[in-house]
């Protein structure tokens, strides 16, 4: 998989441009912003990490997580996710134009992983319900339905436009924020949550709500960004993954451990299976002429050796140093 497959530069740059416009529309009044503690370990000991589009990211001095603070309040974020142009562009252009690649390279493998969790479960002969939190355009729902192992598939999607798209394809969608769901809405055996945690106002509250929607012993498969990742560490303020107001929480691996413990889960697996760090860094250097900021990256670019790059990416995966993190956790 390459960066161009799932986020082509022209589409992604248009999305970033719309995000900047949205900041002026939705977040002009920064007096409403809230100061928060580290979303990973809950410490308030931090230093300035970086500033992007006038949003400040702090870095936790205990666990190394990066987080936006002060950040838009919950009402501001809900208004943004219902009406922002960048969100609509993501739904109507970005996702559609990368749909085939995303299905094949991202959502099919994730559906297989969810099916593996099903195979390991102890609910033999029971109806097994899968809950997908943040279903978006519904690509994961399509793939998991295709595998056909789950008796029931439910999606939670707060955006009305996305929820309607999924319903038109026959899926049961709860049109709410995960923070608003109750045990009456759903009681799932397996929950999945892909690329949502980085967006939410309060990750601990969010995960506790998902926990309540799982039966005891139920499992959660979650992916997000991590601050330990090579591309984020190298590119820092130049990283396209650090895009306020979309991405507010970029936790370290240690921060993720703290967060899951605080939220009522036992972590079964934590790994960084990302495939794109090296490609993203090389592309960013080519696009923006960052030459001389890192001699090591300059050396990688000068060598331009695919075998070396692939081996280096595997090293990052194997040592929890890729920016794409995956957690499997059990509800306590
Ligand atoms: Zn922390």
Coordinates of C-alpha atoms and ligand atoms in Angstrom, one line a residue:
X1 CA 0.0 0.0 0.0
X2 CA 1.2 3.5 -0.8
X3 CA 0.1 6.9 0.4
X4 CA -1.2 7.8 -3.1
X5 CA -3.6 4.8 -3.0
X6 CA -5.6 6.1 0.0
X7 CA -4.9 9.8 0.2
X8 CA -3.8 11.2 -3.2
X9 CA -2.0 14.6 -2.7
X10 CA -4.4 16.7 -4.8
X11 CA -7.5 15.4 -3.0
X12 CA -5.9 15.6 0.5
X13 CA -4.6 19.1 -0.1
X14 CA -8.1 20.3 -1.1
X15 CA -9.4 18.7 2.1
X16 CA -6.8 20.5 4.1
X17 CA -7.6 23.8 2.4
X18 CA -11.3 23.4 3.2
X19 CA -10.3 22.6 6.8
X20 CA -8.6 25.9 7.2
X21 CA -11.7 27.7 5.8
X22 CA -13.8 25.8 8.3
X23 CA -11.7 26.9 11.1
X24 CA -12.5 30.5 10.3
X25 CA -16.2 29.6 10.0
X26 CA -16.7 27.5 13.0
X27 CA -13.9 28.3 15.5
X28 CA -13.4 32.1 15.2
X29 CA -14.4 32.5 18.9
X30 CA -11.6 30.9 20.8
X31 CA -12.9 32.2 24.1
X32 CA -15.2 29.1 24.1
X33 CA -12.3 26.7 23.9
X34 CA -11.6 24.4 26.8
X35 CA -8.3 23.5 28.5
X36 CA -7.9 19.8 28.9
X37 CA -5.5 17.4 30.7
X38 CA -3.6 14.6 28.8
X39 CA -6.3 12.4 27.2
X40 CA -3.9 9.4 27.7
X41 CA -2.6 9.4 31.3
X42 CA -4.7 12.4 32.7
X43 CA -1.6 14.3 33.7
X44 CA -1.5 18.1 33.5
X45 CA 2.3 18.3 33.2
X46 CA 3.0 19.3 29.6
X47 CA 5.0 21.5 27.4
X48 CA 4.3 23.2 24.0
X49 CA 4.4 20.6 21.3
X50 CA 3.5 22.6 18.2
X51 CA 1.1 25.2 16.8
X52 CA -0.9 24.5 13.6
X53 CA -3.5 26.9 12.0
X54 CA -3.5 28.8 15.4
X55 CA -4.4 25.6 17.4
X56 CA -1.9 24.6 20.1
X57 CA -0.9 21.0 20.7
X58 CA 0.7 20.2 24.0
X59 CA 2.9 17.3 24.6
X60 CA 2.4 15.3 27.9
X61 CA 5.7 15.1 29.8
X62 CA 4.6 11.9 31.5
X63 CA 3.5 9.7 28.5
X64 CA 4.5 11.7 25.4
X65 CA 1.0 12.0 24.0
X66 CA 0.2 15.0 21.7
X67 CA -3.1 16.8 22.3
X68 CA -4.9 19.9 21.3
X69 CA -5.5 22.2 24.3
X70 CA -7.3 24.5 24.6
X71 CA -9.7 22.8 22.2
X72 CA -13.2 23.5 20.8
X73 CA -16.0 22.6 23.2
X74 CA -18.4 19.8 22.5
X75 CA -21.1 22.0 21.0
X76 CA -18.6 23.6 18.6
X77 CA -17.4 20.2 17.5
X78 CA -20.9 18.8 17.0
X79 CA -21.8 21.9 14.8
X80 CA -18.6 21.4 12.9
X81 CA -19.1 17.7 12.2
X82 CA -22.7 18.3 11.0
X83 CA -22.1 21.2 8.7
X84 CA -18.4 21.7 7.8
X85 CA -17.3 21.8 4.2
X86 CA -14.2 19.7 4.8
X87 CA -16.4 17.0 6.4
X88 CA -18.8 17.1 3.4
X89 CA -15.9 17.0 1.0
X90 CA -14.5 13.9 2.8
X91 CA -17.9 12.2 2.4
X92 CA -18.8 13.2 -1.2
X93 CA -15.4 13.3 -2.9
X94 CA -12.4 12.0 -0.9
X95 CA -14.0 8.8 0.3
X96 CA -15.8 8.0 -2.9
X97 CA -12.8 8.6 -5.1
X98 CA -10.6 6.4 -2.9
X99 CA -13.3 3.9 -2.1
X100 CA -12.0 0.9 -4.1
X101 CA -8.5 1.2 -2.7
X102 CA -9.7 1.8 0.8
X103 CA -12.1 -1.2 0.7
X104 CA -9.4 -3.5 -0.6
X105 CA -6.4 -2.3 1.4
X106 CA -8.0 -1.1 4.6
X107 CA -11.5 -2.3 5.3
X108 CA -11.3 -5.9 4.0
X109 CA -8.3 -6.7 6.3
X110 CA -10.1 -5.1 9.2
X111 CA -13.2 -7.1 8.6
X112 CA -11.1 -10.2 8.6
X113 CA -9.6 -9.2 11.9
X114 CA -13.1 -8.7 13.4
X115 CA -14.0 -12.1 12.1
X116 CA -10.9 -13.6 13.8
X117 CA -12.0 -12.0 17.1
X118 CA -15.4 -13.7 16.5
X119 CA -13.7 -17.1 15.9
X120 CA -11.9 -16.7 19.3
X121 CA -15.0 -15.8 21.2
X122 CA -16.8 -17.8 23.8
X123 CA -20.3 -17.1 22.6
X124 CA -20.6 -20.3 20.5
X125 CA -24.2 -21.0 19.6
X126 CA -25.3 -17.4 20.6
X127 CA -26.3 -14.6 18.4
X128 CA -23.2 -12.4 18.0
X129 CA -23.6 -8.7 17.5
X130 CA -21.0 -6.4 16.0
X131 CA -21.1 -2.7 16.7
X132 CA -19.1 -0.4 14.5
X133 CA -18.6 3.0 16.1
X134 CA -18.2 5.8 13.6
X135 CA -19.4 4.0 10.5
X136 CA -18.9 6.9 8.2
X137 CA -19.6 5.9 4.6
X138 CA -20.2 2.3 5.6
X139 CA -17.3 0.6 3.8
X140 CA -16.4 -1.5 6.8
X141 CA -20.0 -2.5 7.3
X142 CA -20.1 -3.7 3.7
X143 CA -17.0 -5.8 4.1
X144 CA -18.1 -7.3 7.5
X145 CA -21.5 -8.1 6.0
X146 CA -19.8 -9.8 3.1
X147 CA -17.9 -12.1 5.4
X148 CA -21.3 -13.1 7.0
X149 CA -20.2 -14.3 10.4
X150 CA -22.2 -11.9 12.5
X151 CA -25.8 -12.4 13.3
X152 CA -26.4 -8.7 13.7
X153 CA -24.4 -5.6 12.6
X154 CA -25.1 -2.2 14.1
X155 CA -23.4 1.1 13.2
X156 CA -23.2 4.3 15.2
X157 CA -22.8 7.4 13.1
X158 CA -23.6 10.9 14.3
X159 CA -23.4 12.6 10.9
X160 CA -27.0 12.5 9.4
X161 CA -25.7 12.4 5.8
X162 CA -23.4 9.4 6.4
X163 CA -26.1 7.7 8.5
X164 CA -28.6 8.0 5.7
X165 CA -26.1 6.6 3.1
X166 CA -25.6 3.5 5.3
X167 CA -29.3 3.1 5.9
X168 CA -30.0 3.2 2.2
X169 CA -27.7 0.1 1.9
X170 CA -29.8 -1.7 4.5
X171 CA -27.7 -1.2 7.7
X172 CA -29.1 -0.6 11.1
X173 CA -27.6 2.8 12.1
X174 CA -28.0 4.6 15.4
X175 CA -27.8 8.3 14.5
X176 CA -26.1 9.5 17.7
X177 CA -22.7 10.5 19.1
X178 CA -21.2 7.5 20.9
X179 CA -21.1 9.7 24.0
X180 CA -24.9 9.7 23.9
X181 CA -25.6 5.9 23.5
X182 CA -27.2 3.9 26.3
X183 CA -27.2 0.2 27.1
X184 CA -30.7 0.1 25.7
X185 CA -29.4 1.1 22.3
X186 CA -27.1 -1.9 21.9
X187 CA -25.3 -4.7 23.7
X188 CA -22.6 -6.0 21.4
X189 CA -20.1 -8.8 21.7
X190 CA -17.5 -7.1 19.4
X191 CA -17.1 -3.4 18.8
X192 CA -14.9 -1.8 16.2
X193 CA -13.8 1.8 16.0
X194 CA -11.5 2.9 13.2
X195 CA -9.9 6.4 13.0
X196 CA -12.4 8.0 15.4
X197 CA -10.5 8.4 18.7
X198 CA -8.3 11.2 17.3
X199 CA -11.4 13.3 16.6
X200 CA -13.4 13.1 19.9
X201 CA -13.5 15.8 22.6
X202 CA -12.8 13.4 25.5
X203 CA -11.4 10.0 24.7
X204 CA -11.9 8.5 28.2
X205 CA -15.6 9.4 28.2
X206 CA -15.9 8.1 24.7
X207 CA -14.3 4.7 25.5
X208 CA -16.3 4.3 28.7
X209 CA -19.5 4.8 26.6
X210 CA -18.4 2.2 24.1
X211 CA -17.6 -0.1 27.0
X212 CA -21.2 0.2 28.2
X213 CA -22.4 -0.9 24.8
X214 CA -20.3 -4.1 25.0
X215 CA -21.3 -7.2 27.0
X216 CA -18.9 -8.2 29.8
X217 CA -15.9 -9.9 28.1
X218 CA -16.8 -8.2 24.8
X219 CA -13.9 -7.1 22.7
X220 CA -13.0 -3.8 21.1
X221 CA -10.8 -3.5 18.0
X222 CA -9.6 0.1 17.6
X223 CA -7.2 1.9 15.3
X224 CA -6.0 5.5 15.5
X225 CA -2.9 7.6 15.1
X226 CA 0.0 7.5 17.5
X227 CA 2.5 10.1 18.4
X228 CA 5.3 7.5 18.5
X229 CA 5.0 7.2 14.7
X230 CA 8.0 7.8 12.5
X231 CA 6.2 10.2 10.1
X232 CA 4.7 12.3 12.9
X233 CA 8.0 12.5 14.8
X234 CA 10.0 13.5 11.7
X235 CA 7.5 15.8 10.0
X236 CA 5.9 17.2 13.3
X237 CA 4.2 20.5 12.4
X238 CA 4.5 19.6 8.7
X239 CA 2.6 16.4 9.2
X240 CA -0.7 16.3 7.3
X241 CA -2.0 13.9 10.0
X242 CA -1.8 16.8 12.5
X243 CA -4.9 18.6 11.1
X244 CA -6.9 20.7 13.6
X245 CA -9.8 20.7 14.2
X246 CA -10.1 17.1 12.9
X247 CA -7.3 15.4 14.8
X248 CA -7.2 16.5 18.5
X249 CA -5.7 13.4 20.2
X250 CA -2.5 11.8 19.0
X251 CA -1.6 9.5 21.9
X252 CA 1.6 7.8 22.5
X253 CA 1.7 4.0 22.8
X254 CA 2.1 4.5 26.6
X255 CA -0.7 7.0 26.6
X256 CA -3.0 4.4 24.9
X257 CA -2.2 1.9 27.7
X258 CA -3.1 4.4 30.3
X259 CA -6.3 5.5 28.5
X260 CA -7.7 1.9 28.1
X261 CA -6.9 1.1 31.8
X262 CA -8.7 4.3 32.9
X263 CA -11.7 3.4 30.6
X264 CA -12.5 -0.1 31.9
X265 CA -10.6 -2.4 29.5
X266 CA -7.8 -4.9 29.6
X267 CA -5.5 -4.6 26.6
X268 CA -5.0 -7.9 24.9
X269 CA -2.8 -6.6 22.0
X270 CA -1.2 -3.3 21.1
X271 CA 0.8 -2.9 17.9
X272 CA 1.6 -0.4 15.2
X273 CA 1.0 -2.3 11.9
X274 CA 1.1 0.9 9.7
X275 CA 2.5 0.6 6.2
X276 CA 2.9 4.2 5.2
X277 CA 5.3 6.1 7.4
X278 CA 8.3 6.0 5.1
X279 CA 6.3 6.7 2.0
X280 CA 4.6 9.7 3.8
X281 CA 7.9 11.2 4.9
X282 CA 9.5 10.8 1.5
X283 CA 6.5 12.3 -0.3
X284 CA 6.4 15.2 2.2
X285 CA 10.1 16.0 1.6
X286 CA 9.6 15.9 -2.2
X287 CA 6.5 18.0 -2.1
X288 CA 7.9 20.7 0.2
X289 CA 11.7 20.6 -0.3
X290 CA 12.5 20.1 3.3
X291 CA 16.0 19.0 2.3
X292 CA 18.5 19.4 5.2
X293 CA 16.0 19.2 8.1
X294 CA 17.0 15.6 8.6
X295 CA 20.3 14.1 7.3
X296 CA 18.9 10.6 7.8
X297 CA 15.8 11.3 5.7
X298 CA 18.0 13.0 3.1
X299 CA 20.0 9.8 3.0
X300 CA 16.9 7.7 2.5
X301 CA 15.7 9.9 -0.3
X302 CA 19.2 9.9 -2.0
X303 CA 19.3 6.2 -1.8
X304 CA 15.7 5.8 -3.1
X305 CA 16.0 2.0 -2.6
X306 CA 12.7 0.3 -2.3
X307 CA 14.1 -2.7 -0.6
X308 CA 15.7 -0.5 2.1
X309 CA 12.5 1.5 2.5
X310 CA 10.4 -1.6 2.9
X311 CA 12.8 -3.1 5.4
X312 CA 12.8 0.1 7.4
X313 CA 9.0 0.2 7.4
X314 CA 8.9 -3.4 8.7
X315 CA 11.4 -2.3 11.5
X316 CA 9.0 0.5 12.4
X317 CA 6.0 -1.9 12.5
X318 CA 7.8 -4.4 14.6
X319 CA 9.0 -1.9 17.2
X320 CA 5.8 0.1 17.8
X321 CA 7.2 3.0 15.8
X322 CA 4.7 3.4 13.1
X323 CA 2.0 6.1 13.4
X324 CA -0.9 3.7 12.8
X325 CA -1.8 1.9 16.0
X326 CA -4.1 -1.0 16.6
X327 CA -5.5 -2.1 20.0
X328 CA -7.5 -5.1 20.9
X329 CA -9.0 -4.8 24.3
X330 CA -11.5 -6.7 26.5
X331 CA -14.3 -5.1 28.4
X332 CA -13.9 -5.6 32.2
Ligands
LIG1 ZN1 0.0 11.7 29.3

